[in-house]
Short mmCIF file of C-alpha atoms and ligand atoms in Angstrom, two decimals:
data_model
loop_
_atom_site.label_atom_id
_atom_site.label_comp_id
_atom_site.label_asym_id
_atom_site.label_seq_id
_atom_site.Cartn_x
_atom_site.Cartn_y
_atom_site.Cartn_z
CA UNK A 1 58.58 195.52 149.78
CA UNK A 2 55.71 197.20 148.05
CA UNK A 3 56.54 198.80 144.73
CA UNK A 4 54.38 201.22 142.79
CA UNK A 5 53.34 199.37 139.62
CA UNK A 6 55.81 200.07 136.83
CA UNK A 7 53.47 199.18 134.01
CA UNK A 8 51.58 202.43 133.70
CA UNK A 9 52.79 203.61 130.32
CA UNK A 10 49.84 205.32 128.75
CA UNK A 11 49.74 208.34 131.05
CA UNK A 12 52.16 211.19 130.94
CA UNK A 13 52.47 213.49 133.88
CA UNK A 14 52.96 217.22 133.69
CA UNK A 15 56.05 218.03 135.75
CA UNK A 16 55.07 220.14 138.71
CA UNK A 17 51.39 219.15 138.54
CA UNK A 18 49.61 218.06 141.72
CA UNK A 19 49.69 214.48 140.41
CA UNK A 20 53.43 214.62 139.76
CA UNK A 21 53.99 215.96 143.27
CA UNK A 22 51.80 213.27 144.82
CA UNK A 23 53.50 210.49 142.84
CA UNK A 24 56.94 211.86 143.72
CA UNK A 25 56.26 211.64 147.45
CA UNK A 26 54.15 208.50 147.40
CA UNK A 27 56.48 206.36 145.27
CA UNK A 28 59.29 207.12 147.67
CA UNK A 29 57.31 206.25 150.79
CA UNK A 30 55.82 203.09 149.21
CA UNK A 31 59.17 201.66 148.12
CA UNK A 32 60.96 202.11 151.44
CA UNK A 33 62.45 198.85 152.72
CA UNK A 34 62.76 198.09 156.42
CA UNK A 35 66.09 196.86 157.79
CA UNK A 36 68.19 197.55 160.85
CA UNK A 37 71.92 197.81 160.07
CA UNK A 38 72.92 196.75 163.58
CA UNK A 39 70.93 193.54 163.19
CA UNK A 40 72.17 192.49 159.74
CA UNK A 41 73.55 188.98 159.51
CA UNK A 42 77.17 189.83 158.69
CA UNK A 43 78.56 186.70 157.06
CA UNK A 44 81.71 185.00 158.30
CA UNK A 45 84.41 185.64 155.70
CA UNK A 46 87.44 183.54 154.82
CA UNK A 47 90.84 185.15 155.55
CA UNK A 48 91.41 185.98 151.86
CA UNK A 49 87.95 187.54 151.53
CA UNK A 50 88.51 189.57 154.67
CA UNK A 51 91.90 190.78 153.45
CA UNK A 52 90.35 191.84 150.13
CA UNK A 53 87.58 193.71 151.90
CA UNK A 54 90.04 195.49 154.19
CA UNK A 55 92.29 196.40 151.27
CA UNK A 56 89.57 198.47 149.55
CA UNK A 57 90.67 202.09 149.88
CA UNK A 58 87.27 203.73 150.14
CA UNK A 59 85.95 203.00 153.62
CA UNK A 60 87.01 206.32 155.12
CA UNK A 61 85.72 208.24 152.12
CA UNK A 62 82.42 206.34 152.23
CA UNK A 63 81.93 207.14 155.93
CA UNK A 64 82.70 210.84 155.30
CA UNK A 65 80.40 211.01 152.25
CA UNK A 66 77.48 209.42 154.09
CA UNK A 67 78.00 211.86 156.97
CA UNK A 68 77.73 214.81 154.58
CA UNK A 69 74.86 213.37 152.54
CA UNK A 70 72.76 212.18 155.47
CA UNK A 71 72.93 215.49 157.35
CA UNK A 72 72.41 217.50 154.15
CA UNK A 73 69.33 215.52 153.11
CA UNK A 74 67.81 215.45 156.59
CA UNK A 75 68.13 219.26 156.85
CA UNK A 76 66.80 219.80 153.30
CA UNK A 77 63.38 218.46 154.28
CA UNK A 78 62.74 221.92 155.76
CA UNK A 79 62.81 223.35 152.20
CA UNK A 80 59.52 221.69 151.38
CA UNK A 81 56.14 223.26 151.91
CA UNK A 82 54.30 220.14 150.74
CA UNK A 83 53.82 217.65 153.59
CA UNK A 84 54.10 214.50 151.46
CA UNK A 85 57.28 215.57 149.63
CA UNK A 86 58.75 216.77 152.92
CA UNK A 87 58.04 213.38 154.48
CA UNK A 88 59.78 211.70 151.51
CA UNK A 89 62.91 213.86 151.96
CA UNK A 90 62.88 213.14 155.71
CA UNK A 91 62.71 209.43 154.88
CA UNK A 92 65.63 209.80 152.47
CA UNK A 93 67.56 211.53 155.26
CA UNK A 94 66.77 208.55 157.50
CA UNK A 95 67.95 206.13 154.80
CA UNK A 96 71.21 208.04 154.32
CA UNK A 97 71.74 207.97 158.10
CA UNK A 98 71.12 204.24 157.90
CA UNK A 99 73.87 203.95 155.26
CA UNK A 100 76.20 205.70 157.68
CA UNK A 101 75.12 203.30 160.46
CA UNK A 102 75.56 200.35 158.11
CA UNK A 103 79.14 201.42 157.34
CA UNK A 104 79.87 201.76 161.05
CA UNK A 105 78.40 198.31 161.69
CA UNK A 106 80.34 196.75 158.83
CA UNK A 107 83.69 198.36 159.57
CA UNK A 108 83.47 197.52 163.26
CA UNK A 109 82.35 193.92 162.56
CA UNK A 110 85.23 193.27 160.13
CA UNK A 111 87.65 195.47 162.10
CA UNK A 112 88.33 197.95 159.29
CA UNK A 113 89.82 201.09 160.84
CA UNK A 114 87.87 204.29 160.11
CA UNK A 115 87.58 207.59 161.94
CA UNK A 116 84.09 208.93 162.54
CA UNK A 117 83.96 212.52 161.28
CA UNK A 118 82.24 215.29 163.28
CA UNK A 119 78.60 215.77 162.35
CA UNK A 120 78.34 217.78 159.10
CA UNK A 121 76.24 220.95 159.20
CA UNK A 122 75.01 222.19 155.81
CA UNK A 123 75.55 225.87 155.04
CA UNK A 124 72.87 226.32 152.42
CA UNK A 125 69.93 223.90 152.45
CA UNK A 126 69.13 224.08 148.76
CA UNK A 127 72.63 224.36 147.27
CA UNK A 128 74.01 221.60 149.48
CA UNK A 129 71.05 219.34 148.66
CA UNK A 130 71.55 219.98 144.94
CA UNK A 131 75.29 219.34 145.23
CA UNK A 132 74.76 216.08 147.15
CA UNK A 133 71.98 214.98 144.77
CA UNK A 134 73.93 215.56 141.55
CA UNK A 135 76.94 213.89 143.17
CA UNK A 136 74.78 210.84 143.89
CA UNK A 137 73.61 210.79 140.27
CA UNK A 138 77.22 210.21 139.21
CA UNK A 139 78.34 207.98 142.08
CA UNK A 140 75.31 205.71 142.12
CA UNK A 141 75.44 205.17 138.35
CA UNK A 142 79.01 203.90 138.58
CA UNK A 143 78.35 202.05 141.83
CA UNK A 144 75.59 200.03 140.11
CA UNK A 145 78.06 198.76 137.52
CA UNK A 146 80.92 198.17 139.93
CA UNK A 147 78.65 196.26 142.28
CA UNK A 148 77.50 194.03 139.41
CA UNK A 149 81.11 193.40 138.34
CA UNK A 150 82.15 192.61 141.92
CA UNK A 151 79.22 190.22 142.16
CA UNK A 152 80.06 188.50 138.84
CA UNK A 153 83.76 188.17 139.58
CA UNK A 154 83.12 186.80 143.07
CA UNK A 155 85.10 189.67 144.56
CA UNK A 156 82.27 190.10 147.01
CA UNK A 157 81.02 186.78 148.34
CA UNK A 158 77.29 186.22 147.62
CA UNK A 159 76.43 186.57 151.31
CA UNK A 160 77.86 190.09 151.40
CA UNK A 161 76.27 190.97 148.06
CA UNK A 162 72.92 190.08 149.63
CA UNK A 163 73.51 192.51 152.49
CA UNK A 164 74.43 195.38 150.16
CA UNK A 165 71.76 194.82 147.53
CA UNK A 166 69.05 196.88 149.33
CA UNK A 167 71.55 199.75 149.73
CA UNK A 168 72.22 199.82 145.97
CA UNK A 169 68.51 199.80 145.21
CA UNK A 170 67.98 202.56 147.74
CA UNK A 171 70.48 204.72 145.87
CA UNK A 172 68.53 204.11 142.65
CA UNK A 173 65.41 205.40 144.41
CA UNK A 174 67.30 208.39 145.73
CA UNK A 175 68.48 209.57 142.33
CA UNK A 176 65.08 208.90 140.75
CA UNK A 177 63.49 210.99 143.49
CA UNK A 178 66.14 213.68 143.15
CA UNK A 179 65.84 214.23 139.39
CA UNK A 180 62.07 214.50 139.71
CA UNK A 181 62.38 216.80 142.72
CA UNK A 182 64.69 219.15 140.80
CA UNK A 183 62.14 219.45 138.00
CA UNK A 184 59.29 219.83 140.46
CA UNK A 185 61.19 222.46 142.43
CA UNK A 186 61.98 224.45 139.29
CA UNK A 187 58.36 224.30 138.16
CA UNK A 188 57.26 225.89 141.45
CA UNK A 189 59.40 228.98 140.88
CA UNK A 190 58.06 232.06 139.11
CA UNK A 191 59.15 231.93 135.43
CA UNK A 192 61.71 234.70 135.86
CA UNK A 193 63.60 232.77 138.56
CA UNK A 194 63.82 229.53 136.60
CA UNK A 195 66.81 230.47 134.38
CA UNK A 196 68.90 231.28 137.47
CA UNK A 197 67.93 227.93 139.03
CA UNK A 198 68.91 226.12 135.81
CA UNK A 199 72.23 227.98 135.77
CA UNK A 200 72.90 227.06 139.38
CA UNK A 201 72.19 223.38 138.62
CA UNK A 202 74.43 223.54 135.54
CA UNK A 203 77.24 225.05 137.63
CA UNK A 204 76.92 222.28 140.22
CA UNK A 205 76.84 219.58 137.53
CA UNK A 206 79.97 221.07 135.91
CA UNK A 207 81.74 221.02 139.27
CA UNK A 208 80.82 217.37 139.72
CA UNK A 209 81.91 216.53 136.15
CA UNK A 210 85.21 218.41 136.59
CA UNK A 211 86.00 216.51 139.75
CA UNK A 212 85.37 213.18 138.01
CA UNK A 213 87.32 214.17 134.88
CA UNK A 214 90.24 215.01 137.18
CA UNK A 215 90.01 211.55 138.69
CA UNK A 216 89.63 209.88 135.29
CA UNK A 217 92.73 211.70 134.00
CA UNK A 218 94.74 210.58 137.00
CA UNK A 219 93.77 206.97 136.29
CA UNK A 220 96.71 205.10 134.91
CA UNK A 221 99.17 207.62 136.33
CA UNK A 222 101.44 206.36 139.11
CA UNK A 223 99.74 206.82 142.49
CA UNK A 224 101.61 208.48 145.34
CA UNK A 225 102.85 206.29 148.15
CA UNK A 226 99.97 205.09 150.32
CA UNK A 227 97.63 204.52 147.37
CA UNK A 228 96.63 208.13 146.72
CA UNK A 229 93.20 209.65 147.08
CA UNK A 230 90.15 207.50 147.56
CA UNK A 231 87.83 210.28 146.42
CA UNK A 232 85.61 209.40 143.48
CA UNK A 233 86.40 205.82 144.17
CA UNK A 234 83.56 204.73 141.94
CA UNK A 235 85.61 205.91 138.96
CA UNK A 236 88.77 204.04 139.84
CA UNK A 237 87.36 201.07 141.67
CA UNK A 238 87.27 198.75 138.68
CA UNK A 239 91.06 198.67 138.95
CA UNK A 240 90.74 197.48 142.54
CA UNK A 241 88.14 194.81 142.13
CA UNK A 242 90.51 192.17 140.90
CA UNK A 243 88.76 191.78 137.59
CA UNK A 244 90.00 192.74 134.14
CA UNK A 245 87.50 195.21 132.83
CA UNK A 246 87.78 197.85 130.17
CA UNK A 247 86.21 201.29 130.53
CA UNK A 248 83.95 200.34 127.63
CA UNK A 249 82.71 197.26 129.47
CA UNK A 250 82.30 199.19 132.72
CA UNK A 251 80.11 201.80 131.00
CA UNK A 252 78.08 199.07 129.32
CA UNK A 253 77.44 197.32 132.64
CA UNK A 254 76.60 200.63 134.38
CA UNK A 255 74.04 201.48 131.69
CA UNK A 256 72.45 198.02 131.87
CA UNK A 257 72.29 198.02 135.66
CA UNK A 258 70.92 201.56 135.76
CA UNK A 259 68.10 200.56 133.43
CA UNK A 260 67.38 197.36 135.35
CA UNK A 261 67.20 199.15 138.69
CA UNK A 262 65.05 202.02 137.39
CA UNK A 263 62.63 199.56 135.76
CA UNK A 264 61.19 198.81 139.21
CA UNK A 265 59.49 202.17 139.47
CA UNK A 266 56.50 203.95 138.04
CA UNK A 267 57.22 204.86 134.41
CA UNK A 268 55.45 208.21 134.81
CA UNK A 269 58.44 209.45 136.81
CA UNK A 270 61.18 211.10 134.76
CA UNK A 271 64.32 208.94 134.52
CA UNK A 272 67.81 210.29 135.18
CA UNK A 273 69.13 211.21 131.74
CA UNK A 274 72.30 213.21 132.29
CA UNK A 275 74.79 210.59 133.49
CA UNK A 276 73.41 207.72 131.36
CA UNK A 277 73.49 210.17 128.43
CA UNK A 278 77.16 211.02 129.02
CA UNK A 279 77.98 207.31 129.44
CA UNK A 280 76.07 206.41 126.27
CA UNK A 281 77.90 209.12 124.28
CA UNK A 282 81.27 207.92 125.63
CA UNK A 283 80.43 204.34 124.68
CA UNK A 284 80.03 205.41 121.07
CA UNK A 285 83.49 206.96 120.88
CA UNK A 286 85.55 204.74 123.17
CA UNK A 287 86.96 201.64 121.42
CA UNK A 288 85.99 198.26 122.96
CA UNK A 289 89.61 197.63 123.91
CA UNK A 290 89.87 200.72 126.15
FE1 FE2 B 1 73.84 206.71 150.70
FE1 FE2 B 2 71.51 208.16 148.55
#
């Protein structure tokens, strides 16, 4: 894997400049990792490990989400006039498709029943891309922490952790690309259209926050028979991973993992600030015992 050097600290890059645009596309292409989901060495799992894997409630939701995200991202490449940035979005679309293929390979290998949804067709290229991107900013942040906790607790055997590690890192790249793309996209608009773009982004972020607050509020309440919804699993998963972890600890781990994963990339790229900012603010007010 070739990674753009992360030690360039002296330069700052004007968002929307030709250099920012070039770095945005090039970092993404340079850090792509080759793997073929159908050829991954799925490890043999002990009965108990298999039962734990099958008991996770999110497989169907994960397959549905990847179907929406992969088709949304692949279509959104058409938004881009710049060839390099367009190529990067096409590559992200390919990677999201690969996540969907990986889930199919995994669930069929371990005989986890899932239904393959019909191919998702986006209605609005830009709005759907923004919605999927901001959703990933939330989901990936929590997934980083949950993955680390599952690794530490041994919930996922090390062999399976190894298979999923590149997927986690790919999601870090996706959100890094996305936050820079949003700023780049806005900078390309005439000044009088920028406020409306900001408002649209704020509306989408609020929708994503509201959906996660709803899930957070339902945490701790009795679930309906059948285990309830598996949506926003990243917010409830720490209860499923067989490890005692407070919300405070979860946020701490998420922040640490987010920083560690982002540290791999060129420091001239803007870092995601929204979700780590919310998590950092929550950490200050939530007692350690919660
Ligand atoms: Fe994905
Ligand atoms: Fe992604």
